[in-house]
PDB file of C-alpha atoms in Angstrom:
ATOM      1  CA  UNK A1336      -2.562   1.205  16.798  1.00  0.00           C
ATOM      2  CA  UNK A1337      -2.897   4.877  17.689  1.00  0.00           C
ATOM      3  CA  UNK A1338      -5.293   6.846  15.500  1.00  0.00           C
ATOM      4  CA  UNK A1339      -6.350  10.461  15.741  1.00  0.00           C
ATOM      5  CA  UNK A1340      -9.752  12.151  15.568  1.00  0.00           C
ATOM      6  CA  UNK A1341     -10.075  15.877  14.888  1.00  0.00           C
ATOM      7  CA  UNK A1342     -13.230  17.578  16.151  1.00  0.00           C
ATOM      8  CA  UNK A1343     -14.403  21.164  15.995  1.00  0.00           C
ATOM      9  CA  UNK A1344     -13.630  23.180  19.090  1.00  0.00           C
ATOM     10  CA  UNK A1345     -17.275  24.280  19.024  1.00  0.00           C
ATOM     11  CA  UNK A1346     -18.627  20.898  20.093  1.00  0.00           C
ATOM     12  CA  UNK A1347     -18.601  19.522  23.610  1.00  0.00           C
ATOM     13  CA  UNK A1348     -15.314  17.988  24.702  1.00  0.00           C
ATOM     14  CA  UNK A1349     -15.267  14.195  24.786  1.00  0.00           C
ATOM     15  CA  UNK A1350     -14.185  12.298  27.894  1.00  0.00           C
ATOM     16  CA  UNK A1351     -12.245   9.048  28.189  1.00  0.00           C
ATOM     17  CA  UNK A1352     -14.083   6.046  26.713  1.00  0.00           C
ATOM     18  CA  UNK A1353     -16.636   8.162  24.817  1.00  0.00           C
ATOM     19  CA  UNK A1354     -17.825   6.174  21.802  1.00  0.00           C
ATOM     20  CA  UNK A1355     -17.737   8.367  18.680  1.00  0.00           C
ATOM     21  CA  UNK A1356     -19.927   7.452  15.709  1.00  0.00           C
ATOM     22  CA  UNK A1357     -20.237   9.213  12.358  1.00  0.00           C
ATOM     23  CA  UNK A1358     -22.145  12.469  12.786  1.00  0.00           C
ATOM     24  CA  UNK A1359     -23.967  11.913   9.476  1.00  0.00           C
ATOM     25  CA  UNK A1360     -23.665  15.558   8.483  1.00  0.00           C
ATOM     26  CA  UNK A1361     -21.270  15.207   5.547  1.00  0.00           C
ATOM     27  CA  UNK A1362     -24.001  14.583   2.958  1.00  0.00           C
ATOM     28  CA  UNK A1363     -26.006  17.479   4.384  1.00  0.00           C
ATOM     29  CA  UNK A1364     -22.916  19.687   4.130  1.00  0.00           C
ATOM     30  CA  UNK A1365     -22.334  18.649   0.502  1.00  0.00           C
ATOM     31  CA  UNK A1366     -25.962  19.365  -0.425  1.00  0.00           C
ATOM     32  CA  UNK A1367     -25.605  22.865   1.019  1.00  0.00           C
ATOM     33  CA  UNK A1368     -22.765  23.869  -1.329  1.00  0.00           C
ATOM     34  CA  UNK A1369     -24.079  25.996  -4.226  1.00  0.00           C
ATOM     35  CA  UNK A1370     -22.849  25.130  -7.727  1.00  0.00           C
ATOM     36  CA  UNK A1371     -21.180  28.521  -8.141  1.00  0.00           C
ATOM     37  CA  UNK A1372     -19.080  27.981  -4.974  1.00  0.00           C
ATOM     38  CA  UNK A1373     -15.451  26.847  -5.567  1.00  0.00           C
ATOM     39  CA  UNK A1374     -16.047  24.111  -2.967  1.00  0.00           C
ATOM     40  CA  UNK A1375     -18.650  22.529  -5.263  1.00  0.00           C
ATOM     41  CA  UNK A1376     -15.803  20.428  -6.679  1.00  0.00           C
ATOM     42  CA  UNK A1377     -16.154  18.333  -3.478  1.00  0.00           C
ATOM     43  CA  UNK A1378     -19.698  17.425  -4.535  1.00  0.00           C
ATOM     44  CA  UNK A1379     -18.527  16.354  -7.994  1.00  0.00           C
ATOM     45  CA  UNK A1380     -15.706  14.269  -6.529  1.00  0.00           C
ATOM     46  CA  UNK A1381     -17.865  12.571  -3.892  1.00  0.00           C
ATOM     47  CA  UNK A1382     -20.534  11.801  -6.500  1.00  0.00           C
ATOM     48  CA  UNK A1383     -17.913  10.263  -8.770  1.00  0.00           C
ATOM     49  CA  UNK A1384     -16.344   8.284  -5.916  1.00  0.00           C
ATOM     50  CA  UNK A1385     -19.807   6.876  -5.236  1.00  0.00           C
ATOM     51  CA  UNK A1386     -20.393   6.145  -8.930  1.00  0.00           C
ATOM     52  CA  UNK A1387     -17.219   4.067  -9.372  1.00  0.00           C
ATOM     53  CA  UNK A1388     -17.824   2.061  -6.189  1.00  0.00           C
ATOM     54  CA  UNK A1389     -21.658   1.962  -6.049  1.00  0.00           C
ATOM     55  CA  UNK A1390     -21.443   3.169  -2.441  1.00  0.00           C
ATOM     56  CA  UNK A1391     -19.552   6.083  -1.004  1.00  0.00           C
ATOM     57  CA  UNK A1392     -18.671   4.989   2.507  1.00  0.00           C
ATOM     58  CA  UNK A1393     -16.984   8.376   2.935  1.00  0.00           C
ATOM     59  CA  UNK A1394     -20.470   9.806   3.428  1.00  0.00           C
ATOM     60  CA  UNK A1395     -21.385   7.352   6.205  1.00  0.00           C
ATOM     61  CA  UNK A1396     -18.069   6.796   7.992  1.00  0.00           C
ATOM     62  CA  UNK A1397     -16.047   8.439  10.737  1.00  0.00           C
ATOM     63  CA  UNK A1398     -12.745   9.946   9.581  1.00  0.00           C
ATOM     64  CA  UNK A1399      -9.572   9.291  11.549  1.00  0.00           C
ATOM     65  CA  UNK A1400      -5.931  10.021  10.839  1.00  0.00           C
ATOM     66  CA  UNK A1401      -3.028   7.613  11.077  1.00  0.00           C
ATOM     67  CA  UNK A1402      -0.469  10.332  11.866  1.00  0.00           C
ATOM     68  CA  UNK A1403      -0.476  13.219  14.326  1.00  0.00           C
ATOM     69  CA  UNK A1404       1.054  15.571  11.758  1.00  0.00           C
ATOM     70  CA  UNK A1405      -1.836  14.957   9.366  1.00  0.00           C
ATOM     71  CA  UNK A1406      -4.399  15.532  12.133  1.00  0.00           C
ATOM     72  CA  UNK A1407      -2.690  18.800  13.057  1.00  0.00           C
ATOM     73  CA  UNK A1408      -2.581  20.009   9.448  1.00  0.00           C
ATOM     74  CA  UNK A1409      -6.281  19.143   9.063  1.00  0.00           C
ATOM     75  CA  UNK A1410      -7.108  21.037  12.280  1.00  0.00           C
ATOM     76  CA  UNK A1411      -5.348  24.060  10.826  1.00  0.00           C
ATOM     77  CA  UNK A1412      -6.759  23.903   7.283  1.00  0.00           C
ATOM     78  CA  UNK A1413     -10.353  23.075   8.176  1.00  0.00           C
ATOM     79  CA  UNK A1414     -10.853  24.572  11.634  1.00  0.00           C
ATOM     80  CA  UNK A1415      -8.120  27.265  11.604  1.00  0.00           C
ATOM     81  CA  UNK A1416      -6.965  26.020  14.987  1.00  0.00           C
ATOM     82  CA  UNK A1417     -10.417  25.889  16.605  1.00  0.00           C
ATOM     83  CA  UNK A1418     -10.242  22.124  17.114  1.00  0.00           C
ATOM     84  CA  UNK A1419      -9.453  19.326  19.493  1.00  0.00           C
ATOM     85  CA  UNK A1420      -7.466  16.219  18.650  1.00  0.00           C
ATOM     86  CA  UNK A1421      -8.032  12.922  20.415  1.00  0.00           C
ATOM     87  CA  UNK A1422      -6.231   9.616  20.338  1.00  0.00           C
ATOM     88  CA  UNK A1423      -8.804   6.908  19.732  1.00  0.00           C
ATOM     89  CA  UNK A1424      -9.043   3.141  19.706  1.00  0.00           C
ATOM     90  CA  UNK A1425     -10.907   1.103  17.125  1.00  0.00           C
ATOM     91  CA  UNK A1426     -11.754  -2.511  16.570  1.00  0.00           C
ATOM     92  CA  UNK A1427     -10.162  -3.872  13.422  1.00  0.00           C
ATOM     93  CA  UNK A1428     -13.546  -4.890  11.960  1.00  0.00           C
ATOM     94  CA  UNK A1429     -14.706  -1.266  12.301  1.00  0.00           C
ATOM     95  CA  UNK A1430     -12.401  -0.172   9.440  1.00  0.00           C
ATOM     96  CA  UNK A1431     -14.366   0.358   6.235  1.00  0.00           C
ATOM     97  CA  UNK A1432     -11.531   1.867   4.175  1.00  0.00           C
ATOM     98  CA  UNK A1433      -7.990   3.190   4.479  1.00  0.00           C
ATOM     99  CA  UNK A1434      -7.140   5.743   1.820  1.00  0.00           C
ATOM    100  CA  UNK A1435      -4.530   8.335   0.954  1.00  0.00           C
ATOM    101  CA  UNK A1436      -6.122  11.766   1.215  1.00  0.00           C
ATOM    102  CA  UNK A1437      -3.455  13.087  -1.159  1.00  0.00           C
ATOM    103  CA  UNK A1438      -5.038  10.949  -3.887  1.00  0.00           C
ATOM    104  CA  UNK A1439      -8.173  13.010  -3.273  1.00  0.00           C
ATOM    105  CA  UNK A1440      -6.075  16.160  -3.762  1.00  0.00           C
ATOM    106  CA  UNK A1441      -4.855  14.743  -7.097  1.00  0.00           C
ATOM    107  CA  UNK A1442      -8.474  14.042  -8.061  1.00  0.00           C
ATOM    108  CA  UNK A1443      -9.325  17.644  -7.175  1.00  0.00           C
ATOM    109  CA  UNK A1444      -6.516  18.893  -9.417  1.00  0.00           C
ATOM    110  CA  UNK A1445      -7.733  16.654 -12.249  1.00  0.00           C
ATOM    111  CA  UNK A1446     -11.227  18.065 -11.789  1.00  0.00           C
ATOM    112  CA  UNK A1447      -9.946  21.646 -11.830  1.00  0.00           C
ATOM    113  CA  UNK A1448      -8.101  20.881 -15.071  1.00  0.00           C
ATOM    114  CA  UNK A1449     -11.351  19.655 -16.626  1.00  0.00           C
ATOM    115  CA  UNK A1450     -10.435  15.971 -16.839  1.00  0.00           C
ATOM    116  CA  UNK A1451     -13.909  14.974 -15.617  1.00  0.00           C
ATOM    117  CA  UNK A1452     -15.343  16.574 -18.784  1.00  0.00           C
ATOM    118  CA  UNK A1453     -12.578  15.860 -21.317  1.00  0.00           C
ATOM    119  CA  UNK A1454     -11.563  12.334 -20.359  1.00  0.00           C
ATOM    120  CA  UNK A1455     -14.245  10.726 -18.210  1.00  0.00           C
ATOM    121  CA  UNK A1456     -12.561   7.291 -18.211  1.00  0.00           C
ATOM    122  CA  UNK A1457      -9.302   8.692 -16.808  1.00  0.00           C
ATOM    123  CA  UNK A1458     -11.189  10.681 -14.169  1.00  0.00           C
ATOM    124  CA  UNK A1459     -13.099   7.532 -13.170  1.00  0.00           C
ATOM    125  CA  UNK A1460      -9.719   5.769 -13.024  1.00  0.00           C
ATOM    126  CA  UNK A1461      -8.410   8.347 -10.545  1.00  0.00           C
ATOM    127  CA  UNK A1462     -11.459   7.759  -8.356  1.00  0.00           C
ATOM    128  CA  UNK A1463     -11.033   3.980  -8.581  1.00  0.00           C
ATOM    129  CA  UNK A1464      -7.368   4.437  -7.635  1.00  0.00           C
ATOM    130  CA  UNK A1465      -8.493   5.903  -4.302  1.00  0.00           C
ATOM    131  CA  UNK A1466     -10.744   2.908  -3.533  1.00  0.00           C
ATOM    132  CA  UNK A1467      -8.009   0.449  -4.566  1.00  0.00           C
ATOM    133  CA  UNK A1468      -5.765   1.922  -1.860  1.00  0.00           C
ATOM    134  CA  UNK A1469      -3.656   3.803  -4.376  1.00  0.00           C
ATOM    135  CA  UNK A1470      -1.156   6.160  -2.842  1.00  0.00           C
ATOM    136  CA  UNK A1471       0.969   9.178  -3.598  1.00  0.00           C
ATOM    137  CA  UNK A1472       4.683   9.697  -2.910  1.00  0.00           C
ATOM    138  CA  UNK A1473       3.780  11.179   0.491  1.00  0.00           C
ATOM    139  CA  UNK A1474       0.609   9.470   1.733  1.00  0.00           C
ATOM    140  CA  UNK A1475      -1.751  11.047   4.251  1.00  0.00           C
ATOM    141  CA  UNK A1476      -3.771   8.080   5.444  1.00  0.00           C
ATOM    142  CA  UNK A1477      -7.359   8.513   6.480  1.00  0.00           C
ATOM    143  CA  UNK A1478      -9.166   5.677   8.169  1.00  0.00           C
ATOM    144  CA  UNK A1479     -12.889   5.542   7.544  1.00  0.00           C
ATOM    145  CA  UNK A1480     -14.431   3.586  10.380  1.00  0.00           C
ATOM    146  CA  UNK A1481     -17.815   2.750  11.878  1.00  0.00           C
ATOM    147  CA  UNK A1482     -16.884   3.994  15.347  1.00  0.00           C
ATOM    148  CA  UNK A1483     -13.998   4.838  17.655  1.00  0.00           C
ATOM    149  CA  UNK A1484     -13.476   5.122  21.402  1.00  0.00           C
ATOM    150  CA  UNK A1485     -11.715   8.160  22.890  1.00  0.00           C
ATOM    151  CA  UNK A1486      -8.514   7.344  24.741  1.00  0.00           C
ATOM    152  CA  UNK A1487      -7.089  10.798  25.421  1.00  0.00           C
ATOM    153  CA  UNK A1488      -7.474  14.452  24.518  1.00  0.00           C
ATOM    154  CA  UNK A1489      -4.081  15.017  22.954  1.00  0.00           C
ATOM    155  CA  UNK A1490      -4.490  18.643  21.752  1.00  0.00           C
ATOM    156  CA  UNK A1491      -6.778  21.200  23.337  1.00  0.00           C
ATOM    157  CA  UNK A1492      -8.306  24.078  21.378  1.00  0.00           C
ATOM    158  CA  UNK A1493      -5.569  26.330  22.739  1.00  0.00           C
ATOM    159  CA  UNK A1494      -2.854  23.928  21.559  1.00  0.00           C
ATOM    160  CA  UNK A1495      -4.474  23.553  18.134  1.00  0.00           C
ATOM    161  CA  UNK A1496      -4.658  27.357  17.870  1.00  0.00           C
ATOM    162  CA  UNK A1497      -0.965  27.598  18.817  1.00  0.00           C
ATOM    163  CA  UNK A1498      -0.095  24.968  16.213  1.00  0.00           C
ATOM    164  CA  UNK A1499      -2.110  26.916  13.620  1.00  0.00           C
ATOM    165  CA  UNK A1500      -0.071  30.060  14.354  1.00  0.00           C
ATOM    166  CA  UNK A1501       3.217  28.143  14.185  1.00  0.00           C
ATOM    167  CA  UNK A1502       2.220  26.309  11.020  1.00  0.00           C
ATOM    168  CA  UNK A1503       1.121  29.498   9.262  1.00  0.00           C
ATOM    169  CA  UNK A1504       4.508  31.043  10.050  1.00  0.00           C
ATOM    170  CA  UNK A1505       6.740  28.181   8.927  1.00  0.00           C
ATOM    171  CA  UNK A1506       4.497  25.708   6.984  1.00  0.00           C
ATOM    172  CA  UNK A1507       6.637  22.900   8.408  1.00  0.00           C
ATOM    173  CA  UNK A1508       4.877  20.686  10.922  1.00  0.00           C
ATOM    174  CA  UNK A1509       8.188  19.500  12.297  1.00  0.00           C
ATOM    175  CA  UNK A1510       9.120  23.096  13.270  1.00  0.00           C
ATOM    176  CA  UNK A1511       6.127  23.330  15.570  1.00  0.00           C
ATOM    177  CA  UNK A1512       6.759  23.123  19.315  1.00  0.00           C
ATOM    178  CA  UNK A1513       3.253  21.693  19.784  1.00  0.00           C
ATOM    179  CA  UNK A1514       3.974  18.849  17.341  1.00  0.00           C
ATOM    180  CA  UNK A1515       7.235  17.922  19.071  1.00  0.00           C
ATOM    181  CA  UNK A1516       5.657  18.090  22.547  1.00  0.00           C
ATOM    182  CA  UNK A1517       2.701  15.947  21.511  1.00  0.00           C
ATOM    183  CA  UNK A1518       4.873  13.308  19.868  1.00  0.00           C
ATOM    184  CA  UNK A1519       6.745  12.910  23.136  1.00  0.00           C
ATOM    185  CA  UNK A1520       3.467  12.780  25.050  1.00  0.00           C
ATOM    186  CA  UNK A1521       1.988  10.107  22.768  1.00  0.00           C
ATOM    187  CA  UNK A1522       5.008   7.863  22.484  1.00  0.00           C
ATOM    188  CA  UNK A1523       6.317   8.179  26.042  1.00  0.00           C
TER     189      UNK A1523
END
């Protein structure tokens, strides 16, 4: 199984066989978001995900992607192209959860519409849907794992930046030269 890890281009490049563990900074990041910031919805969602499960493994796990296209989109949205993408290997028992990130987007929309205040049970149901491996019509699978081992640097910061430019122009991953080149490289 080929999985993908996206890392900031600001951190040191990993080499083959580097063992990656969760950086443990997600909770710190969430605590730093002020309540008047539009991103504060992430705090509300993560708190509710923890409430319905009694443990939010999202805060202690390492995030991987099941598809290159999803890793590339994430590198563009979060890092604006200043990223690296690696193929990684995992041991099956390292997987803590596999979830559809688009369910999280639906939860965000529900939050923005006030569902968490007006219909708490339905909002809790959305959060439970994520943990029960619920999916959308176009799933974007994230693997939350204990650790992963780097196999190959598949996209350099320059390639991620080029993808970001291409993606911003067309908004279609499949139109990107970088995406097509990397698919051939991975599945050769």
